[in-house]
PDB file of C-alpha atoms in Angstrom:
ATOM      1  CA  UNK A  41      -6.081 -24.766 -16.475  1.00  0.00           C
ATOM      2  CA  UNK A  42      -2.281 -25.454 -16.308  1.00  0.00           C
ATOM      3  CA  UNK A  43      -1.582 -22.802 -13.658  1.00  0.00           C
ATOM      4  CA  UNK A  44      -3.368 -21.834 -10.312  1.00  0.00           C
ATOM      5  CA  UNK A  45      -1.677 -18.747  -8.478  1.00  0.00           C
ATOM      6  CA  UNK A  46      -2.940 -17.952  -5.228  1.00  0.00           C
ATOM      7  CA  UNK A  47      -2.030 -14.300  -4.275  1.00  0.00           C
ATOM      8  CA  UNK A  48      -2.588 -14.392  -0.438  1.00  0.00           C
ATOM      9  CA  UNK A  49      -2.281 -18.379   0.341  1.00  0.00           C
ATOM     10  CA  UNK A  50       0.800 -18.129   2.777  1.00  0.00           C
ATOM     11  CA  UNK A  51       0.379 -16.486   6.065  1.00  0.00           C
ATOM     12  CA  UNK A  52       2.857 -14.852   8.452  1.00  0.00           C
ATOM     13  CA  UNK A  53       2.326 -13.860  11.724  1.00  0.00           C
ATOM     14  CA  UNK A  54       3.560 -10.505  13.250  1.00  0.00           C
ATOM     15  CA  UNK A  55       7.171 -10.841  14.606  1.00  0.00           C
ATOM     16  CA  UNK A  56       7.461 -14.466  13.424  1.00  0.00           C
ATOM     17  CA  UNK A  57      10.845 -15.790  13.123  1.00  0.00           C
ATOM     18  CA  UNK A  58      11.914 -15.436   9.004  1.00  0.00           C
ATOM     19  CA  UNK A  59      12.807 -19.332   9.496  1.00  0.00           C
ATOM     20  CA  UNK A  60       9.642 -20.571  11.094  1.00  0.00           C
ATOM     21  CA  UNK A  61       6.728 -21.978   9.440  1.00  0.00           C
ATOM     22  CA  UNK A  62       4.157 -20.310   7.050  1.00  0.00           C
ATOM     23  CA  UNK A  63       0.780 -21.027   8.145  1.00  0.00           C
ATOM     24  CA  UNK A  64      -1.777 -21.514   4.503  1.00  0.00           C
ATOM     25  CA  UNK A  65      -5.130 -19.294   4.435  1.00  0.00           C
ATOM     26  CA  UNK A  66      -7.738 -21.097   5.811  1.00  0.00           C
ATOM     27  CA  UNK A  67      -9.500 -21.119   2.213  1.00  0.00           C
ATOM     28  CA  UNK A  68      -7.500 -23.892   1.010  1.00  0.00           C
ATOM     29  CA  UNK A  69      -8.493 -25.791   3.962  1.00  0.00           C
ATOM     30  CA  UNK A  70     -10.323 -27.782   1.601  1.00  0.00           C
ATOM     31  CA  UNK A  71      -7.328 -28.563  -0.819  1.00  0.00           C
ATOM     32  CA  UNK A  72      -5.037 -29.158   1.773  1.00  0.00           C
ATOM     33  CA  UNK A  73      -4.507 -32.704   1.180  1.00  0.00           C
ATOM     34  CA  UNK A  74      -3.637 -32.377  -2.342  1.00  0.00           C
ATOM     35  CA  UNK A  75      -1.658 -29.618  -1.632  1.00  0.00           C
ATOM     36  CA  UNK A  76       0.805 -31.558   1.208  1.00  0.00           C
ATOM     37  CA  UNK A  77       1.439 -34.199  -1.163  1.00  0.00           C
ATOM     38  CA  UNK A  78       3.331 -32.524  -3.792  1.00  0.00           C
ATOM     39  CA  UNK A  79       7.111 -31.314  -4.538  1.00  0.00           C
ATOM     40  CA  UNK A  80       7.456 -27.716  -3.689  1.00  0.00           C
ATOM     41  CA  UNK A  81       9.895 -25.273  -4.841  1.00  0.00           C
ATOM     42  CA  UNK A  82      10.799 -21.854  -2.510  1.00  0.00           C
ATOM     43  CA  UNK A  83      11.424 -18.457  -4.203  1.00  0.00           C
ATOM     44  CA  UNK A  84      11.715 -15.249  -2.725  1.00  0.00           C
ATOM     45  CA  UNK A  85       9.706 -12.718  -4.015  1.00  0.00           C
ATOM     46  CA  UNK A  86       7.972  -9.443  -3.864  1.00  0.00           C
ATOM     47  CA  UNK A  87       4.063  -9.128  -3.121  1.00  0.00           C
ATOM     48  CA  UNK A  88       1.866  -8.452  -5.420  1.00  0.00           C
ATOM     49  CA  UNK A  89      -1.826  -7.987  -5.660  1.00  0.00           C
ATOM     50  CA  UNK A  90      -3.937  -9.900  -8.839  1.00  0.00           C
ATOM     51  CA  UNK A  91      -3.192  -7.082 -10.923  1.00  0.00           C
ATOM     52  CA  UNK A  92       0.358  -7.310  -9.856  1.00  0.00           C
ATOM     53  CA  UNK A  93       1.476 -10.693 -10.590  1.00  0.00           C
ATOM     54  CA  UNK A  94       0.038 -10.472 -13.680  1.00  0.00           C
ATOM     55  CA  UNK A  95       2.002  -7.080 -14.796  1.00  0.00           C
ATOM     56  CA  UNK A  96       4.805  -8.825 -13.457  1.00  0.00           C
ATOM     57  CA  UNK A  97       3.963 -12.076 -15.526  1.00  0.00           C
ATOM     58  CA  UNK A  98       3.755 -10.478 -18.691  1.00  0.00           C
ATOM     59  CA  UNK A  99       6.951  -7.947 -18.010  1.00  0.00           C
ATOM     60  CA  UNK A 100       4.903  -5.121 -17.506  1.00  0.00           C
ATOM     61  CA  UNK A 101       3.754  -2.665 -15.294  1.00  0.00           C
ATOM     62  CA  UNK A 102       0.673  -2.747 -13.658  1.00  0.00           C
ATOM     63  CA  UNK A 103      -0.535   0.996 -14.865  1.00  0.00           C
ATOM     64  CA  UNK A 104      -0.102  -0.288 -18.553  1.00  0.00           C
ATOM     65  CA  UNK A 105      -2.221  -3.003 -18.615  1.00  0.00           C
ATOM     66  CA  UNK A 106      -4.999  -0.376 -17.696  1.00  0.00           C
ATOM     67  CA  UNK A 107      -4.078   2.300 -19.782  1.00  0.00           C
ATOM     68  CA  UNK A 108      -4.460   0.376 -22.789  1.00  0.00           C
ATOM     69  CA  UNK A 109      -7.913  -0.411 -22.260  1.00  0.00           C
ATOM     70  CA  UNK A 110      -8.864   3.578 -21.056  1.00  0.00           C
ATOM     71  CA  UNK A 111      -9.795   5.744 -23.961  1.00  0.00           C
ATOM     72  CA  UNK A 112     -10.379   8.672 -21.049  1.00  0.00           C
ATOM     73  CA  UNK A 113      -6.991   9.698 -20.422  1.00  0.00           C
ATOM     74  CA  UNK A 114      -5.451  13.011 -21.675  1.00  0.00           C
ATOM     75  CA  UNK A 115      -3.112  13.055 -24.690  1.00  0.00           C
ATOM     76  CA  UNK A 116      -0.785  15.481 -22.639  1.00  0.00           C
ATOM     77  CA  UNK A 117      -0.499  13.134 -19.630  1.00  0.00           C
ATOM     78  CA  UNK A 118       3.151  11.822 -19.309  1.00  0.00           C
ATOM     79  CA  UNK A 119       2.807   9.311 -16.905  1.00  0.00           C
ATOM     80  CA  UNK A 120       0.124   7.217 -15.333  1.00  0.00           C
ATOM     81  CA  UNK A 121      -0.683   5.591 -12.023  1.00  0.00           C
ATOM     82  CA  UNK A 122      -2.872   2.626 -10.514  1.00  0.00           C
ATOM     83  CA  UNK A 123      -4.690   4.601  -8.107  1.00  0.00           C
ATOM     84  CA  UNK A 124      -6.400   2.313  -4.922  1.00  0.00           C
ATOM     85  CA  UNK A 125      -8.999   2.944  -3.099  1.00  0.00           C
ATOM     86  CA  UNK A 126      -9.002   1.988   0.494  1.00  0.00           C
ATOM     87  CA  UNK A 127     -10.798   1.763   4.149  1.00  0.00           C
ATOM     88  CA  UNK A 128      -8.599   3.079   7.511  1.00  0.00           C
ATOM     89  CA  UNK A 129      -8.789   1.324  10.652  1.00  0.00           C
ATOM     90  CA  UNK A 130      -6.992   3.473  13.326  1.00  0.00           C
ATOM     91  CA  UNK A 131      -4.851   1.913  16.050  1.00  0.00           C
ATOM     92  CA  UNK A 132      -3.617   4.308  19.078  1.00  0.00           C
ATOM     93  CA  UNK A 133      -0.246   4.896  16.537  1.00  0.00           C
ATOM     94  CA  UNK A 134      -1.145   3.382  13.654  1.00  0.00           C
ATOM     95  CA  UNK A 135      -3.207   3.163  10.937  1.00  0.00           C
ATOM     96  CA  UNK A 136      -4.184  -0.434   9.290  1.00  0.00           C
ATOM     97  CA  UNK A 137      -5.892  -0.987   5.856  1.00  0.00           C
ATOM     98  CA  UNK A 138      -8.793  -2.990   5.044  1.00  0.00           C
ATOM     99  CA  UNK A 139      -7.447  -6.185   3.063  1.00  0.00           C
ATOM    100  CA  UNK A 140      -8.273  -5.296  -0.757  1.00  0.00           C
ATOM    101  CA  UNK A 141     -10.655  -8.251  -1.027  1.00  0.00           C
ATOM    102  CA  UNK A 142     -12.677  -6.917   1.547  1.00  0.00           C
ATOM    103  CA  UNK A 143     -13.306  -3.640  -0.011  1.00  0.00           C
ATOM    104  CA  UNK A 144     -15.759  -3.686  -2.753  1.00  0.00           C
ATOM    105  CA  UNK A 145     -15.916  -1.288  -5.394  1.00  0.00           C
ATOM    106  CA  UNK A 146     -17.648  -0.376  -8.657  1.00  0.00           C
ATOM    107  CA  UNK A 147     -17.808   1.496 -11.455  1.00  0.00           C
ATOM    108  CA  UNK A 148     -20.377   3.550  -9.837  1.00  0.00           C
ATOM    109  CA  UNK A 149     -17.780   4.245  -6.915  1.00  0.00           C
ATOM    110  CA  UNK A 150     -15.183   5.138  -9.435  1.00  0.00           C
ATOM    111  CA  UNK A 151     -17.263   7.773 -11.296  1.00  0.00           C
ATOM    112  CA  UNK A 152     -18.116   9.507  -8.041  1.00  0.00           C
ATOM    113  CA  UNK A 153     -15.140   9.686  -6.631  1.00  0.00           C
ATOM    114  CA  UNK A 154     -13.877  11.042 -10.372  1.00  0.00           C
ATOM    115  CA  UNK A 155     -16.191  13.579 -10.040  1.00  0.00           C
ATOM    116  CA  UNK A 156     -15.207  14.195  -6.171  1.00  0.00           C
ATOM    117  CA  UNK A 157     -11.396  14.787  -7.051  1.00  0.00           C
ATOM    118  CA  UNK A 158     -10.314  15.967 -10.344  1.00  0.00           C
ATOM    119  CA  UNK A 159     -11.155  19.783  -9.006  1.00  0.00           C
ATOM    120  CA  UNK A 160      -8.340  19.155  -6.539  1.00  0.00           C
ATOM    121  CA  UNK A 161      -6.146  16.979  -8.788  1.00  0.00           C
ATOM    122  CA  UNK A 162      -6.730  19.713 -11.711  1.00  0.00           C
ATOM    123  CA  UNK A 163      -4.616  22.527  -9.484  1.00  0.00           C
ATOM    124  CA  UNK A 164      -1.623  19.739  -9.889  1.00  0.00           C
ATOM    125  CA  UNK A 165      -1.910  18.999 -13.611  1.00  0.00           C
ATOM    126  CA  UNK A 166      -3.376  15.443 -12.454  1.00  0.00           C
ATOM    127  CA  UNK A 167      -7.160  13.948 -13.502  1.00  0.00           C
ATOM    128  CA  UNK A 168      -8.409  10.958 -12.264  1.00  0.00           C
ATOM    129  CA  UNK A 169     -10.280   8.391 -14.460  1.00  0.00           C
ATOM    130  CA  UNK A 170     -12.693   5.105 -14.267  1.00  0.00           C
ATOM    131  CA  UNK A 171     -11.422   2.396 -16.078  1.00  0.00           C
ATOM    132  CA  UNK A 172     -14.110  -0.052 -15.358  1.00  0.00           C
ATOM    133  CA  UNK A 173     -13.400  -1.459 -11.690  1.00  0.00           C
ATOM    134  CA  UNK A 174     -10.258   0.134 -11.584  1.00  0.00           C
ATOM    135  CA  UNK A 175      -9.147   3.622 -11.586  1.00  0.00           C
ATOM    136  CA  UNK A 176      -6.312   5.319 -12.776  1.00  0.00           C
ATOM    137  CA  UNK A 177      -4.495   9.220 -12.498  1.00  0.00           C
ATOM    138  CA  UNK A 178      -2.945  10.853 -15.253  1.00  0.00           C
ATOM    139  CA  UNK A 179      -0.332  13.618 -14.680  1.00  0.00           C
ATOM    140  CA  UNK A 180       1.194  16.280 -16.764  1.00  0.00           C
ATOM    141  CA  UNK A 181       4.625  16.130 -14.802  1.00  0.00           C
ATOM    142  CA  UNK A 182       6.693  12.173 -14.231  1.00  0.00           C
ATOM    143  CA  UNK A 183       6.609  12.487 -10.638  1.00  0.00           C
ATOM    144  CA  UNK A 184      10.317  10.751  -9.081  1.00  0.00           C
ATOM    145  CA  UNK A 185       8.885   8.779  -6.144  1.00  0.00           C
ATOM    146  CA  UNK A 186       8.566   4.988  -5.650  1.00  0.00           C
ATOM    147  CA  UNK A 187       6.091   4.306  -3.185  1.00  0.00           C
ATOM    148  CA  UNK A 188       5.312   0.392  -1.852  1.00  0.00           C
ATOM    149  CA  UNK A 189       3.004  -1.317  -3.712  1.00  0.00           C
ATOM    150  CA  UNK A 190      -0.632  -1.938  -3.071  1.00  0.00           C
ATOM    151  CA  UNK A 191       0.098  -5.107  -1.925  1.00  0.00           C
ATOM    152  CA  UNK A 192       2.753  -4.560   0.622  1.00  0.00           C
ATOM    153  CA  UNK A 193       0.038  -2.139   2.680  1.00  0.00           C
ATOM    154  CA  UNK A 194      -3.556  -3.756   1.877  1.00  0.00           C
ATOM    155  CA  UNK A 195      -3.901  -5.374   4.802  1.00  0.00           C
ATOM    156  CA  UNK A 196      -1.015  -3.699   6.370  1.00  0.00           C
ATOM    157  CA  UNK A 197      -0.046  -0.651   7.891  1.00  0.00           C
ATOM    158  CA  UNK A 198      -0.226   2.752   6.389  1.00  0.00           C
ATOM    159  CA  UNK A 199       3.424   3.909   5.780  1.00  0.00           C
ATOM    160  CA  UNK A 200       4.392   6.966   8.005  1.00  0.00           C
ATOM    161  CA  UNK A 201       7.199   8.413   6.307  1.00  0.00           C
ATOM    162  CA  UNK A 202       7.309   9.753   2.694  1.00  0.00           C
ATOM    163  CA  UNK A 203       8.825   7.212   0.068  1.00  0.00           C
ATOM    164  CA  UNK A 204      11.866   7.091  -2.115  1.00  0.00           C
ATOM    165  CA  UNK A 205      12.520   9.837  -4.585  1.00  0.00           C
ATOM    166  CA  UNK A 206      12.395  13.423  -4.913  1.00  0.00           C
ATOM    167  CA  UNK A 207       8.717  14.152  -5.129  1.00  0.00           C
ATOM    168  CA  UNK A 208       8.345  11.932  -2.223  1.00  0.00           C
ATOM    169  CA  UNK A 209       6.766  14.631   0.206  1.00  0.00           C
ATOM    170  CA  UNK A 210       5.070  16.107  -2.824  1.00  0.00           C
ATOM    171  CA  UNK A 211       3.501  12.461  -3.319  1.00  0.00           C
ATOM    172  CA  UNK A 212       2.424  12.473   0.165  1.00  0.00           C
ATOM    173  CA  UNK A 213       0.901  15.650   1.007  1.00  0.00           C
ATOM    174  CA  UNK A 214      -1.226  15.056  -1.971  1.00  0.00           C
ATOM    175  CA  UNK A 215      -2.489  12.023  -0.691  1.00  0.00           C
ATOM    176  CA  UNK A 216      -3.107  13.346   2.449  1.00  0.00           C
ATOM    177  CA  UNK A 217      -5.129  16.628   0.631  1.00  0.00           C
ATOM    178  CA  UNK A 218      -7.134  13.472  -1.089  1.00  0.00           C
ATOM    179  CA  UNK A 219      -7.778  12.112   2.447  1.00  0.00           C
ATOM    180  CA  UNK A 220      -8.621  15.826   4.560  1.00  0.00           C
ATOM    181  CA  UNK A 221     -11.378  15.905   1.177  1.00  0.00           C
ATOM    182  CA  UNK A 222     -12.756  12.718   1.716  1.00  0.00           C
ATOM    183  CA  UNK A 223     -13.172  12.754   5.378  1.00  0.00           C
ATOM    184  CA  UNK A 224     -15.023  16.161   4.670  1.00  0.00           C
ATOM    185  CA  UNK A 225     -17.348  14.844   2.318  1.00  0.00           C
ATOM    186  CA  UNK A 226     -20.709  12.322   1.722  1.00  0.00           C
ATOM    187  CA  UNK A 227     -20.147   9.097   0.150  1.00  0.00           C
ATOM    188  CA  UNK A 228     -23.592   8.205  -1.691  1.00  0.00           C
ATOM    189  CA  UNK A 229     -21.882   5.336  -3.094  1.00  0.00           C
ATOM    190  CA  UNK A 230     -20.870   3.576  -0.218  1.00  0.00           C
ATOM    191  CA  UNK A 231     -24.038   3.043   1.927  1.00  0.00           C
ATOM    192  CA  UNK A 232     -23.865  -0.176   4.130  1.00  0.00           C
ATOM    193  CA  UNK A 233     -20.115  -0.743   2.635  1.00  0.00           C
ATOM    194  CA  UNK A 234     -17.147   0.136   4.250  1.00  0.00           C
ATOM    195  CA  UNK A 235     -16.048   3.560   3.761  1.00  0.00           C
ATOM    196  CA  UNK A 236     -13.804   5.673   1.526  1.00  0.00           C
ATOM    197  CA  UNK A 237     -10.455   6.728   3.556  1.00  0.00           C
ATOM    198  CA  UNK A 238      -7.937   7.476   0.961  1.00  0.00           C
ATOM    199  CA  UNK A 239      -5.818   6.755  -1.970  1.00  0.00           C
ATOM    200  CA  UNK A 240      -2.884   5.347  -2.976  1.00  0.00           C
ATOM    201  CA  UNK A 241      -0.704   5.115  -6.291  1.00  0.00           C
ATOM    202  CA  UNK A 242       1.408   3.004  -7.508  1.00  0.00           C
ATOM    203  CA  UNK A 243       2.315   1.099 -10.505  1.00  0.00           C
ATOM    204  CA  UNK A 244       3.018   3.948 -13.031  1.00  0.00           C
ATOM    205  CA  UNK A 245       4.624   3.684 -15.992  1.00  0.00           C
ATOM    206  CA  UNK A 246       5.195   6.378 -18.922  1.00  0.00           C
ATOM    207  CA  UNK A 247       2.429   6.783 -21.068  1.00  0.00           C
ATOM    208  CA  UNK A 248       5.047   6.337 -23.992  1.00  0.00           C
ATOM    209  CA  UNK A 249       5.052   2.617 -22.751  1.00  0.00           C
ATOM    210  CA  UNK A 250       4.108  -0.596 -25.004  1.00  0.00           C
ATOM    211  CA  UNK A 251       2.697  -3.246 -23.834  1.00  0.00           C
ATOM    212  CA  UNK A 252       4.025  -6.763 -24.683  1.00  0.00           C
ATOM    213  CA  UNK A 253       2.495  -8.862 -27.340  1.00  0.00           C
ATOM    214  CA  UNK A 254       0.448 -11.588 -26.943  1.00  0.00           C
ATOM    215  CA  UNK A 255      -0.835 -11.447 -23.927  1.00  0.00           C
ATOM    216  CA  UNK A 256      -1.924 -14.646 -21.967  1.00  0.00           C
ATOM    217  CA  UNK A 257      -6.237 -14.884 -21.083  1.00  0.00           C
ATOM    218  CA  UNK A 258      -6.735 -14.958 -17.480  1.00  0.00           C
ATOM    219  CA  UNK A 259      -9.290 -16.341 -15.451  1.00  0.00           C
ATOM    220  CA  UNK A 260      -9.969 -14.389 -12.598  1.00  0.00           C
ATOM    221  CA  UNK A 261     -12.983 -13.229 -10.029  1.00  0.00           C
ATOM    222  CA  UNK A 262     -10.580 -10.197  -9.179  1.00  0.00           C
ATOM    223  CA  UNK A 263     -12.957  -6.803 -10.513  1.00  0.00           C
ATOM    224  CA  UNK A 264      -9.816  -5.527 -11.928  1.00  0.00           C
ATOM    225  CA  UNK A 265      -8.119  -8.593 -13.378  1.00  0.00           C
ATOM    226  CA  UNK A 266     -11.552  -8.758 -15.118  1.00  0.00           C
ATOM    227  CA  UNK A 267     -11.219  -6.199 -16.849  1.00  0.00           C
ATOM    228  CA  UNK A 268      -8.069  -7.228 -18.631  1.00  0.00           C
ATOM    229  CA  UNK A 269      -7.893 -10.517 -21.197  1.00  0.00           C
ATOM    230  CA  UNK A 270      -9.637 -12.607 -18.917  1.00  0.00           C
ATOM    231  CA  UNK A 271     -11.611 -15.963 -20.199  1.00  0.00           C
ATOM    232  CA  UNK A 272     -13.330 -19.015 -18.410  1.00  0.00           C
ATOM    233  CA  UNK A 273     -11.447 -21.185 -20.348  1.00  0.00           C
ATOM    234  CA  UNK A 274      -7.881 -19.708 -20.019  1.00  0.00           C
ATOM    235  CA  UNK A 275      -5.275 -21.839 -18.986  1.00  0.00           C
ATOM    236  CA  UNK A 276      -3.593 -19.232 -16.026  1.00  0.00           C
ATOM    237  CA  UNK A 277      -5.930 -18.216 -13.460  1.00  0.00           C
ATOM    238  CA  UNK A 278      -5.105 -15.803 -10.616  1.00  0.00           C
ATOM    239  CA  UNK A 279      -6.853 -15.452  -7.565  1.00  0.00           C
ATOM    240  CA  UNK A 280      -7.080 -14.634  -3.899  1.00  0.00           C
ATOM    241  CA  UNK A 281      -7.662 -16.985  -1.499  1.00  0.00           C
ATOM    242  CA  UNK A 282     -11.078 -16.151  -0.776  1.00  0.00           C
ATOM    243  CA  UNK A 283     -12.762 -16.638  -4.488  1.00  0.00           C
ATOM    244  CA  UNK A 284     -10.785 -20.160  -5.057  1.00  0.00           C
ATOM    245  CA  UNK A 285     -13.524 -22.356  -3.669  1.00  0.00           C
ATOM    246  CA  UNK A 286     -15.505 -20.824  -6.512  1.00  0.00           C
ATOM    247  CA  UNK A 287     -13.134 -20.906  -9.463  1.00  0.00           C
ATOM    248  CA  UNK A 288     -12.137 -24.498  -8.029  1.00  0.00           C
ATOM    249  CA  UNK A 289     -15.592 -26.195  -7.711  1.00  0.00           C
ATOM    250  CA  UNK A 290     -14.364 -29.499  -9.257  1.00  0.00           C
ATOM    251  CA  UNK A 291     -12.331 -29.534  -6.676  1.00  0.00           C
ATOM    252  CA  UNK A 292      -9.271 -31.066  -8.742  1.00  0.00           C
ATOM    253  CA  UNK A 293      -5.653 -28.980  -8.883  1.00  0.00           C
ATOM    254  CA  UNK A 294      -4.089 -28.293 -12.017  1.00  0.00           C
ATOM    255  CA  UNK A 295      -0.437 -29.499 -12.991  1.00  0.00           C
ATOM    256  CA  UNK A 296       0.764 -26.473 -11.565  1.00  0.00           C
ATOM    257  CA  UNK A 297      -0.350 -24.118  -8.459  1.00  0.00           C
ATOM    258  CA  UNK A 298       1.740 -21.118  -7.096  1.00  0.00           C
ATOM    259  CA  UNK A 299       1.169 -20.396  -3.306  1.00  0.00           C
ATOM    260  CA  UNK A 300       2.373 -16.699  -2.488  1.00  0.00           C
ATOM    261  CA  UNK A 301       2.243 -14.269   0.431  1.00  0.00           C
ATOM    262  CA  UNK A 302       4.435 -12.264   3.142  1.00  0.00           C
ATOM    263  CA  UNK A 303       7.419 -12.277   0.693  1.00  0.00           C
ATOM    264  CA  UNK A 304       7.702 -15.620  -0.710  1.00  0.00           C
ATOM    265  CA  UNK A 305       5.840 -17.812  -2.699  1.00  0.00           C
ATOM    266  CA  UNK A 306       5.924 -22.168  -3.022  1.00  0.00           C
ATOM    267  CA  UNK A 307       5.757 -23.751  -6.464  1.00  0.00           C
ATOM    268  CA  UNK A 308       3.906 -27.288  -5.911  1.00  0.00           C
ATOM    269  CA  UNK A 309       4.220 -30.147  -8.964  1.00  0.00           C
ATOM    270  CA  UNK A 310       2.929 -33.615  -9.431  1.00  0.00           C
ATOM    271  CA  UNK A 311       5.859 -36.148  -8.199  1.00  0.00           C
ATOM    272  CA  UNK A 312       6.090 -39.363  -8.414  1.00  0.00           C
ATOM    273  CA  UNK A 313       7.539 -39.476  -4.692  1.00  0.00           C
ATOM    274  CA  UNK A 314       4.739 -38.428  -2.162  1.00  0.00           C
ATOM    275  CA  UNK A 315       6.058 -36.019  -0.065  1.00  0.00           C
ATOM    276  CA  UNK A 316       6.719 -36.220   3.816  1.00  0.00           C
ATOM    277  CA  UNK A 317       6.458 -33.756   5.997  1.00  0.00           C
ATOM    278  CA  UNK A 318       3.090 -30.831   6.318  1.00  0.00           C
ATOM    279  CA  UNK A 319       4.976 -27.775   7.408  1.00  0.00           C
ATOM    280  CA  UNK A 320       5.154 -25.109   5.572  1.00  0.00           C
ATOM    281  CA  UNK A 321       8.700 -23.730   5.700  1.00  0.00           C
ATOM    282  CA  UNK A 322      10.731 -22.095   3.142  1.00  0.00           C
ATOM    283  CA  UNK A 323      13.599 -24.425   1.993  1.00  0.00           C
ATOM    284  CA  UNK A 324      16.372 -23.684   0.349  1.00  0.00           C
ATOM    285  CA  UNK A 325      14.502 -20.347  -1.457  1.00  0.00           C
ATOM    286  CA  UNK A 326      15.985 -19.225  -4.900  1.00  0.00           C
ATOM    287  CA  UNK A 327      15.378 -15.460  -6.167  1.00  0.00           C
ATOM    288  CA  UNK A 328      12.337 -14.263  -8.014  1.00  0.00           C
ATOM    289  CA  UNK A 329      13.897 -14.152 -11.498  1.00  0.00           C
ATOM    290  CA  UNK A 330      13.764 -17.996 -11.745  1.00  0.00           C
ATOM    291  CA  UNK A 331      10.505 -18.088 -10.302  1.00  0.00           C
ATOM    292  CA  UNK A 332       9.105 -16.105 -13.395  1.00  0.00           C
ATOM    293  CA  UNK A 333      11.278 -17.733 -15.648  1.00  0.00           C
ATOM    294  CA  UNK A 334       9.620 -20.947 -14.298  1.00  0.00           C
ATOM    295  CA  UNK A 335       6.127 -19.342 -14.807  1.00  0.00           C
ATOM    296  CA  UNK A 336       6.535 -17.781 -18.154  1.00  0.00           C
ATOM    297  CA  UNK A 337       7.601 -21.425 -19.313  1.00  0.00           C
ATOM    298  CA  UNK A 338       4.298 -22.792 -17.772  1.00  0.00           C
ATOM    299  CA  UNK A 339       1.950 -20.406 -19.073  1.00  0.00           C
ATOM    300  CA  UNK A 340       4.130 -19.798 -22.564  1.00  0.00           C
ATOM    301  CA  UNK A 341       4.700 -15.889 -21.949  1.00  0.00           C
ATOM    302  CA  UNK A 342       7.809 -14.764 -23.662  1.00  0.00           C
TER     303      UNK A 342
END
């Protein structure tokens, strides 16, 4: 392994000063002392989920990757999304997701829920399809909308107000039609696990899109990062916090290890000069572009 990204290591608390201190997930507690001791490097970047640093790795988006690997999707479909499940907790204004790591789901979920939804989706030219772990929706129309990404609200708060684009309200009354069904219906699959709340898309691309060539094995105990070119022996792996005692049993760092979270993410090298100082603030950060130019060098992605 020559590269260890860690989706969720840096930690932000709620109304925290942009210059203050990140605080690391209390997963790496047992790394920590490796970790302090090396040079770090500060980008600002976007979040992104396992799925999504690797789209945004290989200059993709994160719909593609799937795609390629469905043979269920329609041959009129013009565009297709990620579609995420997720769990609601409601607040007295708010409502807060379940972090994506703690909501399990399988492929007998996804055929359920397939079954569940495509009568509704059908009356919008939309179907909704398994793609092992993962799910995706097809639609007959390119909806213009660009709602967050999965991993700015995992976690987070629900978004009250429809996003960017025209079909903006369109996109959201259709998620809310998605939830109204759900909250109406039995869940066979989901005894003793949390329950189904809703849905939300994101990642689409065209269906007219290629994927790049040559794409990089990944080592991964993300369901749906699975399901893409992953291998035990690959040289990038990409994880959340919470699986990297188990991909890290020896214990021992690679050359190279990627801390993200809350907007930025910390690029930590061997030095030859130990480091001093443990706190966790962003210095000096540069913009996302040279932090994937950095990692495309490291894991050979072109």
């Amino acid at each position: 392994m020559k590269l260890l990204l860690v989706t969720d290591a840096l930690l932000a608390g709620e109304g925290r000063d942009s210059a203050a201190p990140f605080t690391l997930h209390p997963a790496l507690d047992g790394i920590r002392t490796q970790l302090d001791k090396r040079r770090r490097q500060w980008f600002r970047c976007a979040n992104h989920n396992p799925l999504g640093w690797y789209a945004a790795l290989v200059g993709t988006e994160p719909a593609a990757l799937l795609a390629a690997r469905c043979t269920e999707l329609p041959a009129h479909a013009m565009q297709v999304w990620v579609a995420s499940p997720y769990h609601a907790m409601l607040g007295r204004d708010t409502v807060r997701l379940l972090p994506e790591v703690d909501f399990p789901w399988g492929e007998e979920d996804s055929i359920w829920l397939c079954n569940e939804l495509n009568p509704l989706l059908h009356q919008d030219g939309m179907s909704l399809h398994p793609c092992e772990d993962a799910l995706l929706l097809a639609s007959k129309q390119q909806l213009d909308v660009q709602p967050a990404a999965f991993a700015d609200i995992a976690g987070h708060l629900l978004p009250n107000r429809h996003p960017a684009g025209r079909d903006g309200g369109r996109l959201m009354r259709l998620l809310s039609e998605i939830q109204m069904l759900l909250h109406s219906s039995s869940q066979p699959t989901r005894e003793g696990k949390p329950g189904l709340h809703g849905l939300w898309l994101w990642g689409a691309c065209e269906m007219s899109c290629e994927l790049p060539i040559g794409l990089p094995p990944v080592a991964s105990l993300n369901p749906v990062l699975q399901s893409l070119e992953h291998d035990h022996g690959a040289e990038l792996t990409i994880t959340e916090a919470e699986h990297l005692p188990a991909l890290l049993a020896s214990g021992v760092l690679p050359p190279a290890v990627l801390l993200a979270g809350a907007g930025h993410a910390v690029l930590l090298q061997k030095s030859v000069f130990p480091r001093l100082g443990k706190d966790w603030k962003a210095q000096s950060p540069a913009h996302e572009s040279e932090l994937f130019l950095t990692l495309r060098s490291l894991t050979h992605v072109t």
